[in-house]
Coordinates of C-alpha atoms in Angstrom, one line a residue:
Chain A
M1 CA -67.7 14.6 34.1
R2 CA -65.8 16.2 36.9
S3 CA -63.0 18.5 36.0
V4 CA -59.5 17.4 36.1
R5 CA -58.6 19.9 38.7
S6 CA -61.4 19.2 41.1
A7 CA -61.3 15.5 40.9
G8 CA -57.7 14.7 40.0
I9 CA -56.7 13.3 36.7
G10 CA -56.5 9.8 38.0
E11 CA -60.0 9.9 39.3
E12 CA -61.4 11.4 36.2
H13 CA -60.1 8.6 34.0
S14 CA -60.3 5.8 36.5
V15 CA -63.4 4.0 35.0
D16 CA -62.3 4.3 31.5
D17 CA -58.7 3.5 32.4
R18 CA -59.8 0.2 33.9
S19 CA -61.5 -1.0 30.8
L20 CA -58.7 0.2 28.6
V21 CA -56.1 -1.5 30.9
A22 CA -58.1 -4.8 30.8
A23 CA -58.3 -4.6 27.0
A24 CA -54.6 -3.7 26.7
Q25 CA -53.6 -6.6 28.9
A26 CA -55.6 -8.9 26.7
G27 CA -53.6 -7.8 23.7
D28 CA -55.7 -4.9 22.3
R29 CA -53.1 -2.6 20.9
A30 CA -55.6 0.1 20.1
A31 CA -56.6 0.2 23.7
L32 CA -53.0 0.4 24.7
D33 CA -52.4 3.2 22.3
Q34 CA -55.3 5.1 23.7
L35 CA -54.2 4.5 27.2
L36 CA -50.7 5.8 26.4
R37 CA -52.0 8.9 24.6
R38 CA -54.3 9.7 27.4
H39 CA -51.6 9.9 30.0
Y40 CA -48.6 11.0 27.9
D41 CA -48.9 14.8 28.4
R42 CA -49.3 14.6 32.1
I43 CA -46.4 12.1 32.3
H44 CA -44.3 14.4 30.3
A45 CA -45.2 17.3 32.5
V46 CA -44.2 15.4 35.6
C47 CA -41.0 14.4 34.0
R48 CA -40.4 18.0 32.9
R49 CA -40.8 19.3 36.4
I50 CA -38.8 16.6 38.1
A51 CA -36.0 16.2 35.5
G52 CA -35.8 19.9 34.7
G53 CA -35.0 20.1 31.0
T54 CA -37.2 19.5 28.0
R55 CA -34.8 17.0 26.5
D56 CA -34.4 15.1 29.7
A57 CA -38.2 15.1 30.1
D58 CA -38.6 13.7 26.6
D59 CA -36.2 10.9 27.3
A60 CA -37.7 10.2 30.7
A61 CA -41.2 10.3 29.4
Q62 CA -40.3 7.8 26.6
E63 CA -38.6 5.5 29.1
A64 CA -41.7 5.7 31.3
M65 CA -43.9 4.8 28.4
I66 CA -41.8 1.8 27.6
S67 CA -41.8 0.7 31.2
I68 CA -45.5 1.1 31.4
V69 CA -46.0 -1.1 28.4
R70 CA -43.6 -3.7 29.7
G71 CA -45.1 -3.7 33.2
L72 CA -48.7 -3.6 32.2
P73 CA -49.1 -7.4 32.4
R74 CA -48.2 -7.1 36.0
F75 CA -50.5 -4.2 36.8
D76 CA -53.1 -5.6 39.1
G77 CA -55.5 -2.7 39.4
R78 CA -55.3 -2.5 43.2
S79 CA -54.1 1.1 42.9
A80 CA -55.4 3.6 40.3
F81 CA -53.7 3.2 37.0
S82 CA -52.6 6.8 37.2
T83 CA -50.9 6.2 40.6
W84 CA -49.0 3.3 39.1
V85 CA -48.1 5.3 36.0
Y86 CA -46.8 8.3 38.0
R87 CA -44.7 6.1 40.1
I88 CA -43.1 4.9 36.9
A89 CA -42.8 8.4 35.5
T90 CA -41.3 9.7 38.8
N91 CA -38.7 7.0 38.8
A92 CA -37.9 7.5 35.1
A93 CA -37.5 11.3 35.7
L94 CA -35.3 10.8 38.7
D95 CA -33.2 8.3 36.9
E96 CA -32.8 10.8 34.0
L97 CA -32.0 13.6 36.5
R98 CA -29.3 11.5 38.1
R99 CA -27.8 10.5 34.8
R100 CA -27.6 14.1 33.8
R101 CA -25.9 15.0 37.0
R102 CA -23.3 12.4 36.4
R103 CA -22.6 13.7 32.9
P104 CA -19.9 16.2 32.6
S105 CA -21.2 19.5 31.5
L106 CA -19.0 21.5 29.0
H107 CA -21.4 24.4 28.5
V108 CA -24.9 25.3 29.2
V109 CA -27.4 24.4 26.5
T110 CA -30.9 25.8 27.0
D111 CA -33.9 24.0 25.6
D112 CA -35.3 27.2 24.3
H113 CA -32.3 28.2 22.2
D114 CA -34.5 29.5 19.4
Q115 CA -35.9 32.4 21.4
P116 CA -37.4 34.9 19.1
E117 CA -36.6 38.6 19.2
P118 CA -39.3 40.6 21.0
A119 CA -40.5 42.1 17.8
D120 CA -44.1 42.3 18.8
P121 CA -46.3 42.0 21.9
M122 CA -47.0 38.3 21.2
A123 CA -43.3 37.5 21.0
E124 CA -42.8 39.5 24.2
R125 CA -45.4 37.5 26.0
H126 CA -43.8 34.3 24.6
L127 CA -40.5 35.4 26.0
E128 CA -42.1 36.2 29.3
G129 CA -43.7 32.7 29.4
I130 CA -40.3 31.2 28.7
A131 CA -38.7 33.3 31.4
E132 CA -41.4 32.3 33.9
R133 CA -41.0 28.6 33.0
E134 CA -37.2 28.9 33.4
A135 CA -37.7 30.6 36.8
I136 CA -40.0 27.8 37.9
D137 CA -37.5 25.3 36.7
A138 CA -34.7 27.0 38.5
A139 CA -36.7 27.2 41.7
L140 CA -37.7 23.6 41.5
D141 CA -34.1 22.7 40.8
D142 CA -33.1 24.3 44.1
L143 CA -35.6 22.3 46.1
P144 CA -34.4 19.1 47.8
E145 CA -35.4 16.2 45.6
E146 CA -37.9 14.8 48.1
F147 CA -39.7 18.1 48.3
R148 CA -39.7 18.6 44.5
V149 CA -41.1 15.2 43.8
A150 CA -43.9 15.6 46.3
V151 CA -44.8 19.0 45.1
V152 CA -44.8 17.9 41.5
L153 CA -46.9 14.8 42.1
R154 CA -49.4 17.1 43.9
D155 CA -49.5 20.2 41.7
V156 CA -48.6 18.7 38.3
A157 CA -49.9 15.1 38.5
D158 CA -52.7 16.1 40.7
L159 CA -52.5 13.1 42.9
D160 CA -53.9 13.3 46.4
Y161 CA -51.9 12.8 49.5
A162 CA -52.8 9.1 49.8
E163 CA -51.8 8.4 46.2
I164 CA -48.5 10.3 46.6
A165 CA -47.8 8.3 49.8
T166 CA -48.3 5.2 47.8
V167 CA -46.1 6.4 44.9
L168 CA -43.3 7.5 47.3
D169 CA -43.8 4.7 49.9
V170 CA -43.8 7.2 52.7
P171 CA -46.5 8.0 55.4
I172 CA -49.1 10.6 54.5
G173 CA -47.8 12.9 57.2
T174 CA -44.5 13.0 55.4
V175 CA -46.2 13.8 52.1
K176 CA -48.1 16.6 53.8
S177 CA -44.9 18.0 55.3
R178 CA -42.8 17.7 52.1
I179 CA -45.5 19.5 50.0
A180 CA -45.9 22.3 52.5
R181 CA -42.2 22.9 52.9
G182 CA -41.6 22.6 49.2
R183 CA -44.3 25.1 48.3
G184 CA -43.0 27.4 51.0
Q185 CA -39.6 27.4 49.5
L186 CA -41.0 27.9 46.0
A187 CA -43.1 30.8 47.1
D188 CA -40.0 32.4 48.5
Q189 CA -38.0 31.9 45.4
L190 CA -40.7 32.8 42.9
G191 CA -41.5 36.0 44.7
N192 CA -45.0 35.0 45.7
R193 CA -44.4 36.0 49.3
T194 CA -46.3 39.2 49.8
G195 CA -45.4 39.9 53.4
A196 CA -46.9 42.5 55.5
T197 CA -46.8 45.1 52.7
G198 CA -49.0 43.0 50.5
R199 CA -46.5 43.6 47.7
R200 CA -44.8 41.1 45.4
K201 CA -41.0 41.1 45.4
D202 CA -40.9 41.9 41.8
D203 CA -43.5 44.7 42.0
P204 CA -42.1 48.2 41.3
P205 CA -41.4 50.1 44.4
P206 CA -44.2 52.4 45.6
T207 CA -44.1 55.9 44.4
P208 CA -43.4 58.5 47.1
Chain B
M1 CA -39.4 32.5 54.7
T2 CA -38.8 36.1 53.7
D3 CA -41.3 38.5 55.0
H4 CA -43.4 36.2 57.1
S5 CA -42.5 35.0 60.5
T6 CA -44.6 32.0 59.5
S7 CA -44.5 29.1 61.8
D8 CA -44.3 25.6 60.3
E9 CA -47.8 25.0 61.7
H10 CA -49.2 27.9 59.7
L11 CA -47.5 26.6 56.5
L12 CA -48.7 23.0 57.0
L13 CA -52.2 24.2 57.7
A14 CA -52.2 26.5 54.7
S15 CA -50.8 23.9 52.4
A16 CA -53.2 21.2 53.4
Y17 CA -56.0 23.8 53.1
V18 CA -55.0 24.5 49.5
D19 CA -55.3 20.7 48.9
G20 CA -58.6 20.3 50.6
E21 CA -57.0 17.8 53.0
L22 CA -58.2 19.3 56.3
T23 CA -60.9 18.1 58.6
A24 CA -63.8 20.4 59.2
D25 CA -62.3 21.6 62.5
E26 CA -58.9 22.3 60.9
R27 CA -60.5 24.1 58.1
A28 CA -62.4 26.3 60.4
R29 CA -59.3 27.0 62.4
A30 CA -57.4 27.9 59.2
E31 CA -60.2 30.3 58.0
A32 CA -60.2 32.1 61.3
D33 CA -56.5 32.9 61.0
P34 CA -55.7 35.7 58.6
M35 CA -52.0 34.7 58.6
V36 CA -52.9 31.2 57.4
M37 CA -55.3 32.5 54.7
S38 CA -52.6 34.9 53.5
I39 CA -50.2 32.0 53.0
V40 CA -53.0 30.0 51.3
E41 CA -53.1 32.7 48.6
E42 CA -49.4 32.6 48.2
L43 CA -49.4 28.8 47.9
R44 CA -52.2 28.9 45.4
G45 CA -50.1 31.2 43.3
V46 CA -47.3 28.6 43.4
R47 CA -49.6 25.9 42.5
S48 CA -51.0 27.7 39.5
Q49 CA -47.5 28.6 38.3
L50 CA -46.4 24.9 38.5
A51 CA -49.5 23.8 36.6
V52 CA -48.5 25.9 33.6
A53 CA -46.4 23.6 31.4
A54 CA -45.5 23.9 27.8
P55 CA -47.3 21.1 25.9
P56 CA -44.9 18.4 24.7
D57 CA -43.8 18.4 21.2
E58 CA -46.3 16.4 19.1
P59 CA -43.8 14.4 17.0
R60 CA -42.0 13.6 20.2
R61 CA -45.2 12.3 21.7
D62 CA -45.9 10.2 18.7
A63 CA -42.4 8.8 18.7
A64 CA -42.6 8.0 22.4
I65 CA -45.8 6.2 22.0
A66 CA -44.6 4.3 18.9
A67 CA -41.5 3.3 20.8
A68 CA -43.6 2.0 23.7
L69 CA -45.9 0.1 21.4
A70 CA -42.9 -1.4 19.7
A71 CA -41.8 -2.8 23.0
V72 CA -44.9 -5.0 23.1
P73 CA -44.0 -8.5 21.9
P74 CA -46.1 -9.3 18.9
I75 CA -48.8 -11.9 19.5
P76 CA -48.0 -14.9 17.3
S77 CA -50.8 -16.3 15.3
L78 CA -52.0 -19.8 15.9
A79 CA -50.6 -20.8 12.5
A80 CA -47.3 -19.3 13.2
R81 CA -47.2 -21.1 16.5
R82 CA -48.0 -24.5 14.9
R83 CA -45.4 -23.8 12.2
A84 CA -42.8 -23.0 14.8
R85 CA -43.7 -26.1 16.7
W86 CA -43.1 -28.4 13.8
M87 CA -40.1 -26.6 12.4
A88 CA -38.3 -26.6 15.7
P89 CA -35.8 -29.4 16.0
L90 CA -37.8 -32.2 17.6
A91 CA -34.7 -33.7 18.9
A92 CA -33.9 -30.7 20.9
A93 CA -34.4 -31.1 24.6
A94 CA -37.1 -29.2 26.2
A95 CA -37.2 -28.2 29.7
A96 CA -40.4 -28.6 31.6
V97 CA -40.1 -26.4 34.6
V98 CA -42.8 -26.5 37.2
L99 CA -43.4 -23.5 39.2
V100 CA -45.6 -23.7 42.2
V101 CA -47.7 -20.7 42.5
G102 CA -50.1 -20.3 45.4
G103 CA -52.8 -22.8 44.6
A104 CA -51.6 -23.5 41.1
V105 CA -48.7 -24.8 39.2
V106 CA -47.2 -23.0 36.3
V107 CA -45.2 -25.0 33.8
L108 CA -42.8 -23.2 31.5
R109 CA -42.0 -25.4 28.5
S110 CA -38.9 -24.2 26.7
G111 CA -36.8 -25.9 24.2
D112 CA -34.4 -24.0 22.0
D113 CA -31.4 -25.0 23.8
D114 CA -30.1 -28.4 24.7
D115 CA -28.1 -26.9 27.5
G116 CA -31.1 -25.2 28.9
G117 CA -32.8 -28.5 29.5
D118 CA -29.6 -30.0 30.7
Q119 CA -28.8 -27.1 32.9
A120 CA -32.1 -27.4 34.5
G121 CA -31.6 -31.0 35.1
V122 CA -35.1 -31.7 33.9
E123 CA -36.5 -34.4 31.8
V124 CA -36.9 -34.0 28.1
A125 CA -40.3 -33.1 26.7
G126 CA -41.2 -34.4 23.2
R127 CA -41.8 -31.1 21.6
T128 CA -40.5 -27.6 21.4
Q129 CA -41.8 -24.3 20.6
L130 CA -39.7 -21.4 19.5
E131 CA -40.7 -17.8 18.9
E132 CA -37.3 -16.3 19.0
D133 CA -38.4 -13.3 17.0
D134 CA -40.3 -12.2 20.1
A135 CA -37.2 -12.1 22.2
A136 CA -36.0 -8.8 20.9
A137 CA -39.4 -7.2 21.5
G138 CA -39.5 -8.6 25.0
A139 CA -36.0 -7.5 25.9
G140 CA -35.8 -5.0 28.6
T141 CA -35.3 -4.3 32.2
A142 CA -38.7 -5.1 33.5
P143 CA -38.6 -7.0 36.8
P144 CA -39.6 -10.7 36.7
L145 CA -43.3 -11.4 36.5
V146 CA -43.0 -14.6 38.4
A147 CA -40.5 -15.8 40.9
P148 CA -40.1 -19.5 41.0
Q149 CA -40.1 -20.9 44.5
E150 CA -39.6 -24.4 43.4
L151 CA -38.5 -26.0 40.1
A152 CA -39.0 -29.6 39.4
T153 CA -39.3 -32.0 36.6
D154 CA -42.7 -33.3 35.6
E155 CA -42.8 -35.4 32.6
A156 CA -46.5 -36.1 33.0
E157 CA -47.1 -32.4 33.0
A158 CA -45.2 -32.0 29.8
E159 CA -47.0 -34.8 28.1
A160 CA -50.3 -33.5 29.2
T161 CA -49.6 -30.2 27.5
E162 CA -48.6 -31.4 24.1
G163 CA -50.5 -29.9 21.3
T164 CA -51.2 -26.2 21.2
E165 CA -54.7 -26.5 20.0
A166 CA -55.7 -28.9 22.6
T167 CA -54.2 -26.9 25.4
E168 CA -55.6 -23.7 24.1
A169 CA -59.1 -25.2 24.0
A170 CA -58.7 -26.2 27.6
A171 CA -57.9 -22.7 28.7
T172 CA -61.2 -22.2 30.3
A173 CA -60.8 -25.3 32.4
D174 CA -57.4 -24.0 33.3
A175 CA -58.8 -20.8 34.8
G176 CA -60.7 -23.1 37.1
A177 CA -57.5 -24.9 37.9
V178 CA -55.9 -21.7 39.0
E179 CA -58.8 -21.3 41.4
G180 CA -58.2 -24.8 42.6
Q181 CA -61.4 -26.1 41.3
S182 CA -60.0 -28.9 39.0
A183 CA -56.9 -30.7 38.1
A184 CA -57.0 -29.8 34.4
T185 CA -53.6 -29.1 32.8
T186 CA -53.5 -26.8 29.8
V187 CA -51.8 -23.8 28.2
A188 CA -52.9 -20.5 29.5
T189 CA -54.1 -18.2 26.7
S190 CA -53.9 -15.1 28.9
L191 CA -51.6 -15.1 31.8
S192 CA -53.0 -12.0 33.2
V193 CA -56.4 -13.8 33.4
L194 CA -55.4 -17.2 34.4
V195 CA -52.8 -16.4 36.9
T196 CA -54.1 -13.6 39.0
P197 CA -51.8 -10.8 40.0
E198 CA -52.3 -11.9 43.6
D199 CA -50.9 -15.3 42.7
L200 CA -47.9 -13.7 41.1
R201 CA -47.3 -11.3 43.9
A202 CA -47.5 -14.0 46.5
F203 CA -45.2 -16.1 44.4
A204 CA -42.7 -13.3 44.0
A205 CA -42.8 -12.6 47.7
A206 CA -41.9 -16.1 48.5
P207 CA -38.4 -16.6 49.8
P208 CA -36.1 -17.7 47.0
A209 CA -33.9 -20.7 47.1
A210 CA -31.0 -20.3 49.4
V211 CA -28.4 -19.5 46.8
G212 CA -26.8 -16.4 48.0
E213 CA -26.9 -13.1 46.1
S214 CA -27.8 -12.7 42.5
S215 CA -26.4 -10.1 40.1
A216 CA -30.0 -9.1 39.7
P217 CA -31.5 -9.2 43.1
S218 CA -35.1 -9.0 42.0
D219 CA -34.7 -12.0 39.7
A220 CA -35.9 -15.3 40.9
L221 CA -33.4 -18.0 41.6
C222 CA -34.0 -21.6 41.8
R223 CA -31.9 -24.5 42.7
I224 CA -31.9 -27.5 40.4
G225 CA -29.7 -30.2 41.7
D226 CA -26.3 -28.6 42.1
R227 CA -27.0 -25.7 39.8
F228 CA -28.8 -22.4 40.3
L229 CA -31.1 -20.9 37.6
G230 CA -32.4 -17.4 37.4
V231 CA -35.6 -16.5 35.7
A232 CA -36.2 -12.9 34.7
Q233 CA -37.9 -10.5 32.4
V234 CA -41.1 -12.3 31.7
Q235 CA -43.5 -11.0 29.1
A236 CA -46.7 -12.9 28.7
V237 CA -48.8 -12.4 25.6
D238 CA -51.5 -14.8 24.6
G239 CA -50.1 -17.6 26.6
I240 CA -46.6 -17.2 25.3
V241 CA -44.2 -16.2 28.0
D242 CA -40.9 -14.7 27.1
V243 CA -38.5 -15.6 29.8
E244 CA -34.8 -15.0 30.3
V245 CA -33.3 -18.0 31.9
Y246 CA -29.7 -17.9 33.1
E247 CA -27.5 -20.0 35.1
V248 CA -25.8 -18.6 38.2
A249 CA -22.5 -20.3 38.6
A250 CA -21.6 -18.4 41.7
P251 CA -23.2 -15.8 43.9
A252 CA -23.3 -12.4 42.2
E253 CA -22.3 -13.8 38.9
R254 CA -24.5 -14.3 35.9
V255 CA -22.7 -16.6 33.5
A256 CA -25.1 -17.6 30.8
V257 CA -28.1 -15.8 29.5
D258 CA -30.6 -17.6 27.3
R259 CA -33.8 -16.0 26.3
Q260 CA -36.4 -18.5 25.6
T261 CA -40.0 -18.5 24.7
C262 CA -42.1 -20.8 26.8
E263 CA -45.6 -22.0 27.0
V264 CA -47.2 -21.5 30.3
V265 CA -49.0 -24.5 31.6
L266 CA -51.1 -24.5 34.7
R267 CA -52.5 -27.3 36.8
A268 CA -54.1 -27.4 40.1
T269 CA -52.2 -28.5 43.1
P270 CA -53.6 -31.6 44.9

């Protein structure tokens, strides 16, 4: 079996997905359960990256799962199941994001409120991981929505350009451009730009 | 861009290179350009950072899947359906709504509401079938599965579909009817099988009756005499279709919502 990264998650599961979808459409709840479990983590990751917060991602992922179940009788198999699923997840995440932006914010509540003290190296690494995720979230949040969604569908959902074009209903050239510009901005914000010195922004300054 | 005087072209080339979306010529051009390959490394770093995501909380995952599964309407047993049929008030009027779909005709038989049949202006069928307990499970915001282009009465159709057993037994013949091979009339046991997605898509794409705007633009609107009906939120399980039928008294106004469970009946068009 091809790896998820080299083949894309949609491709890897496409054969099995088809039979599971057919069984689920015929009323097989075990097949439906398996189908949902297979895709949940990736759906959640997409929602997480688009919606921003863990709680919003939880809500969006749950909405997406319900929409998938309700829409399954209408899924015709012309596109990959994963493409269809990520379209739903993307819409659910964007809906959640827009809802959140409409809500008045009284104070900032972080999802990782129970951050442990850096008592040992493991805890320190844990904190670093949290900090990195928050940095990525912040950088993504600064991206224009159309860039963010395109990048997430490519780098998190692992859809190819054609699939993303289908999900977003835009030409492939637009997808290509949005992904490139989105990644360029992320690279700037996350400090991946090395520049002529070959040094990361957050590297310590060279010793004299 | 911070340190690079990177052109858009370099960035586009590098990004597509990362994704393996270049032609052989473009790839060769990218690999011959140190600036592009430098950006490729940077973008790969971004990609790997994005790919790292905290796994979702397991109880949350289970809860989400359970909630989704609960949204599936339960499939009623044959016995339950028989029971429901006989327990339903036989005097209640039933609407027999004929929906023309591509090369087939879908008949929705509903009957838990006198007004429903009256509103539809259709003739009364002799039997009703209610599975109201399905309604809650089917409630939701899903777009309509079918969009009726035409509604009409068809007593003969209703008569021909009486009796769940008989109609179920004829389901195979019905599949042929959908393909235009015979004129058999029966209850579909699996809408997804008997009515192809292409049929439904073509049906949904058909222009609606000229009734102005609906409060739910994606819903199907049909004109029955002087009245307009909307059909929305269809769930089909084992031949039982959960349909929300509402009357539109005026454009952009939904005045009555009546969720009903209907049998789907198919027959071939002449």
